[in-house]
CSV table of C-alpha atoms in Angstrom, one decimal:
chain,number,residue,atom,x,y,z
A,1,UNK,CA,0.0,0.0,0.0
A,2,UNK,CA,1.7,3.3,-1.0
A,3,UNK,CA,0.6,6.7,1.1
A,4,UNK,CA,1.5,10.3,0.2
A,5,UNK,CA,2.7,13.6,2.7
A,6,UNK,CA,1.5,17.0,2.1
A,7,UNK,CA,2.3,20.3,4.0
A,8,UNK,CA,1.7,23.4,4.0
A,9,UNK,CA,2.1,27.2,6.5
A,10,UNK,CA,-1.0,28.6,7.2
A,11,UNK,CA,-0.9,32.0,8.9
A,12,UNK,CA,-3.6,31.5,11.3
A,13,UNK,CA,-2.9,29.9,14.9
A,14,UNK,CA,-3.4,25.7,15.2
A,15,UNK,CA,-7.0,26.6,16.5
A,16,UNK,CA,-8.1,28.9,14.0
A,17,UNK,CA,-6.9,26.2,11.4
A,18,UNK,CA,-9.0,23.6,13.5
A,19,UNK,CA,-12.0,25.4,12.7
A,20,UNK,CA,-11.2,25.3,8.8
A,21,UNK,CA,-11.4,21.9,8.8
A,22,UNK,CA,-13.9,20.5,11.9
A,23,UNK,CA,-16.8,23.3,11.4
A,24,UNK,CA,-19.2,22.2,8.2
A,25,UNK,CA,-19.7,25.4,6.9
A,26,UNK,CA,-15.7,26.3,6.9
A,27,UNK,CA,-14.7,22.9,5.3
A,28,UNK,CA,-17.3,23.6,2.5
A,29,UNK,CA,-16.1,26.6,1.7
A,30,UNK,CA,-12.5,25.2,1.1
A,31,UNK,CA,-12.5,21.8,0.7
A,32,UNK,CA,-13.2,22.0,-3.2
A,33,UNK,CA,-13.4,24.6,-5.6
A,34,UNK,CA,-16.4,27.1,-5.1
A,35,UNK,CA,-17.7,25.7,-9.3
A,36,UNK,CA,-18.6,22.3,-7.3
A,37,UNK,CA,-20.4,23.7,-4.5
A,38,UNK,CA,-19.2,21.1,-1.7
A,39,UNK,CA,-21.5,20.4,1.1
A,40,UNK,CA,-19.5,19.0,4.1
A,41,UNK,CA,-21.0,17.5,7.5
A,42,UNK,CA,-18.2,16.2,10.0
A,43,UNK,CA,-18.6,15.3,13.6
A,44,UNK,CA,-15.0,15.9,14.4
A,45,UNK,CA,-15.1,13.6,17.8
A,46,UNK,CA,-13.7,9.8,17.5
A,47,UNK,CA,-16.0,7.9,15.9
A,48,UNK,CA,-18.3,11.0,14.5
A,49,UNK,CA,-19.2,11.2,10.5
A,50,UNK,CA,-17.3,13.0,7.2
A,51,UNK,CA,-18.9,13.8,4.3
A,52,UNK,CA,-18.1,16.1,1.9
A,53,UNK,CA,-20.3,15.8,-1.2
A,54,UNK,CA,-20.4,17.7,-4.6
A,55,UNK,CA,-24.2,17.5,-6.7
A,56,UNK,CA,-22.7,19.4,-9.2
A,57,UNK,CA,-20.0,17.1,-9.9
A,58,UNK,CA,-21.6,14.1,-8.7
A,59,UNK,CA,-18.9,13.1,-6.6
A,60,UNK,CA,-18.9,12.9,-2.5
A,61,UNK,CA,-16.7,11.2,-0.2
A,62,UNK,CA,-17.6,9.3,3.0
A,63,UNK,CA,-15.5,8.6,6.0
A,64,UNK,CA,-15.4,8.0,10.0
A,65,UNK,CA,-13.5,10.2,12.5
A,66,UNK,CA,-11.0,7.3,13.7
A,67,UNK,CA,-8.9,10.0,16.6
A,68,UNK,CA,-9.3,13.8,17.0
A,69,UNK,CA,-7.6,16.2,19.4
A,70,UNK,CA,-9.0,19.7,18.9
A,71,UNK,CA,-5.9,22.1,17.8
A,72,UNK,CA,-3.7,19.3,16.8
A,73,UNK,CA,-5.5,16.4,15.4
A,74,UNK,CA,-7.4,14.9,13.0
A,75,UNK,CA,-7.8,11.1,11.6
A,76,UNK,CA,-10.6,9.8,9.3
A,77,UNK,CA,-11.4,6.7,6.8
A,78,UNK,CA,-12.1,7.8,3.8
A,79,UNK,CA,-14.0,6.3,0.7
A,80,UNK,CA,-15.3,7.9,-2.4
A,81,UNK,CA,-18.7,7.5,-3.5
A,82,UNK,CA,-18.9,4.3,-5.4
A,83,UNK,CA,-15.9,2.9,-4.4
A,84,UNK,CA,-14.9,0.0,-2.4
A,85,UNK,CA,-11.4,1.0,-1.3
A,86,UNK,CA,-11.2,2.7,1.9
A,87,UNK,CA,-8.1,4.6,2.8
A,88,UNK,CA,-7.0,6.8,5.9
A,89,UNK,CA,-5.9,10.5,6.7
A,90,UNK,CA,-4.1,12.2,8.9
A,91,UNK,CA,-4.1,16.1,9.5
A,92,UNK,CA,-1.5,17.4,11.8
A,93,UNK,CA,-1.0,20.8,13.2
A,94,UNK,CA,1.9,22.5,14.7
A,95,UNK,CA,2.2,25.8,15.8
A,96,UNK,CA,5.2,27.6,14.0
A,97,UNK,CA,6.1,31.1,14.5
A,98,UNK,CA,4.4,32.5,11.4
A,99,UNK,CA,0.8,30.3,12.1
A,100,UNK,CA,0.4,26.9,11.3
A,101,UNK,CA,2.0,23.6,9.8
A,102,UNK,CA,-0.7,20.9,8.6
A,103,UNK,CA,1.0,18.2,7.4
A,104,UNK,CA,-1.8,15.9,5.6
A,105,UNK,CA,-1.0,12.1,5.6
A,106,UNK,CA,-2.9,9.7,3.1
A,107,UNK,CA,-2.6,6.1,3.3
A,108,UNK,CA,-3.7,3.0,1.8
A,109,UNK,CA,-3.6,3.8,-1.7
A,110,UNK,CA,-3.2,0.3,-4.1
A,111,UNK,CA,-2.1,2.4,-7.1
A,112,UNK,CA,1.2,4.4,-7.7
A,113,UNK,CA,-1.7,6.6,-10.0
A,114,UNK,CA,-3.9,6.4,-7.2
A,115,UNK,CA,-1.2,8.4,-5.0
A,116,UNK,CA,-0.5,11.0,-7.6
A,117,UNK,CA,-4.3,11.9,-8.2
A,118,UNK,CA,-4.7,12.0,-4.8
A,119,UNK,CA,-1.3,14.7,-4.4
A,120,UNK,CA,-2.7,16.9,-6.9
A,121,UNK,CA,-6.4,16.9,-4.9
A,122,UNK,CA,-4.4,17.5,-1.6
A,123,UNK,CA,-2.6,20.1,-2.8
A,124,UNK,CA,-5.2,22.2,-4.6
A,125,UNK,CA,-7.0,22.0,-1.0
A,126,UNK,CA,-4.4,23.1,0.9
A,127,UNK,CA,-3.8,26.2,-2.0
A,128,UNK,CA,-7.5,27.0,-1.3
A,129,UNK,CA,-7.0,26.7,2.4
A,130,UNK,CA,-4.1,28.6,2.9
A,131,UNK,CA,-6.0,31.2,1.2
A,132,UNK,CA,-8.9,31.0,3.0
A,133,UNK,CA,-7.6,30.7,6.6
C-alpha cells in the first residue's frame, strides 16, 4: 500500500486552522473549488461522521473520524462514492512562528496513480486553504 505527505504554512494559529477543517460550513467553503459547490457534515469527535459531497459534480466522499484532538488532530477513513477502497488521513497541526504547519498524511492507496491523483487533490485544497484561513 503506497501513502502520500502534504504540507503546507497557514498563517492562522493551530485553533483557527481547526476550525477550517472541523466546522461544516468552513470545510465547504475550502474543501473543493467554489464551481462544485461542496456540502461537508463532519462530527470531528472519534467515531463522528465525514462527508463532503459535490451535486454538481456528482462526486462525495464518506468517512469515519478514527482519533481527534482539537488544535492538533485529526484522523478519518475515507471512501469515495462508489468505491470499495477505503483509505486513511491524517491532518496534523503544529504551531510555528508565522501560524500553522498541517502536514496531511494519506494512506492506503493500491495504485502508484492512485497516489498521484490524490497529491494533486491535496494540494489544490491546501492552496484553497491557505488562502482562506
Amino acid at each position: 500500500m503506497a501513502g502520500l505527505t502534504v504540507e503546507r504554512v497557514v498563517q492562522a494559529p493551530p485553533e483557527r486552522v481547526w476550525r477550517s477543517f472541523a466546522d461544516p460550513v468552513e470545510l465547504s467553503a475550502w474543501f473543493w473549488p467554489p464551481r462544485l459547490q461542496p456540502q461537508a457534515r463532519i462530527d470531528a469527535t472519534a467515531g463522528g461522521a465525514l462527508r463532503i459531497r459535490s451535486d454538481v459534480a456528482d462526486l462525495g466522499i464518506t468517512g469515519t473520524v478514527t482519533a481527534a484532538e482539537e488544535g492538533r488532530l485529526l484522523s478519518t477513513t475515507w471512501r469515495w462514492d462508489g468505491e470499495d477502497d477505503e483509505t486513511a488521513v491524517t491532518i496534523e497541526l503544529a504551531p510555528e512562528a508565522d501560524g500553522t504547519r498541517v502536514t496531511v498524511r494519506h494512506d492506503g492507496f493500491a495504485t502508484e496513480h492512485a497516489v498521484q491523483e490524490h497529491v494533486t487533490g491535496w494540494n489544490d485544497c491546501l492552496d484553497r486553504l491557505v488562502a482562506t484561513a
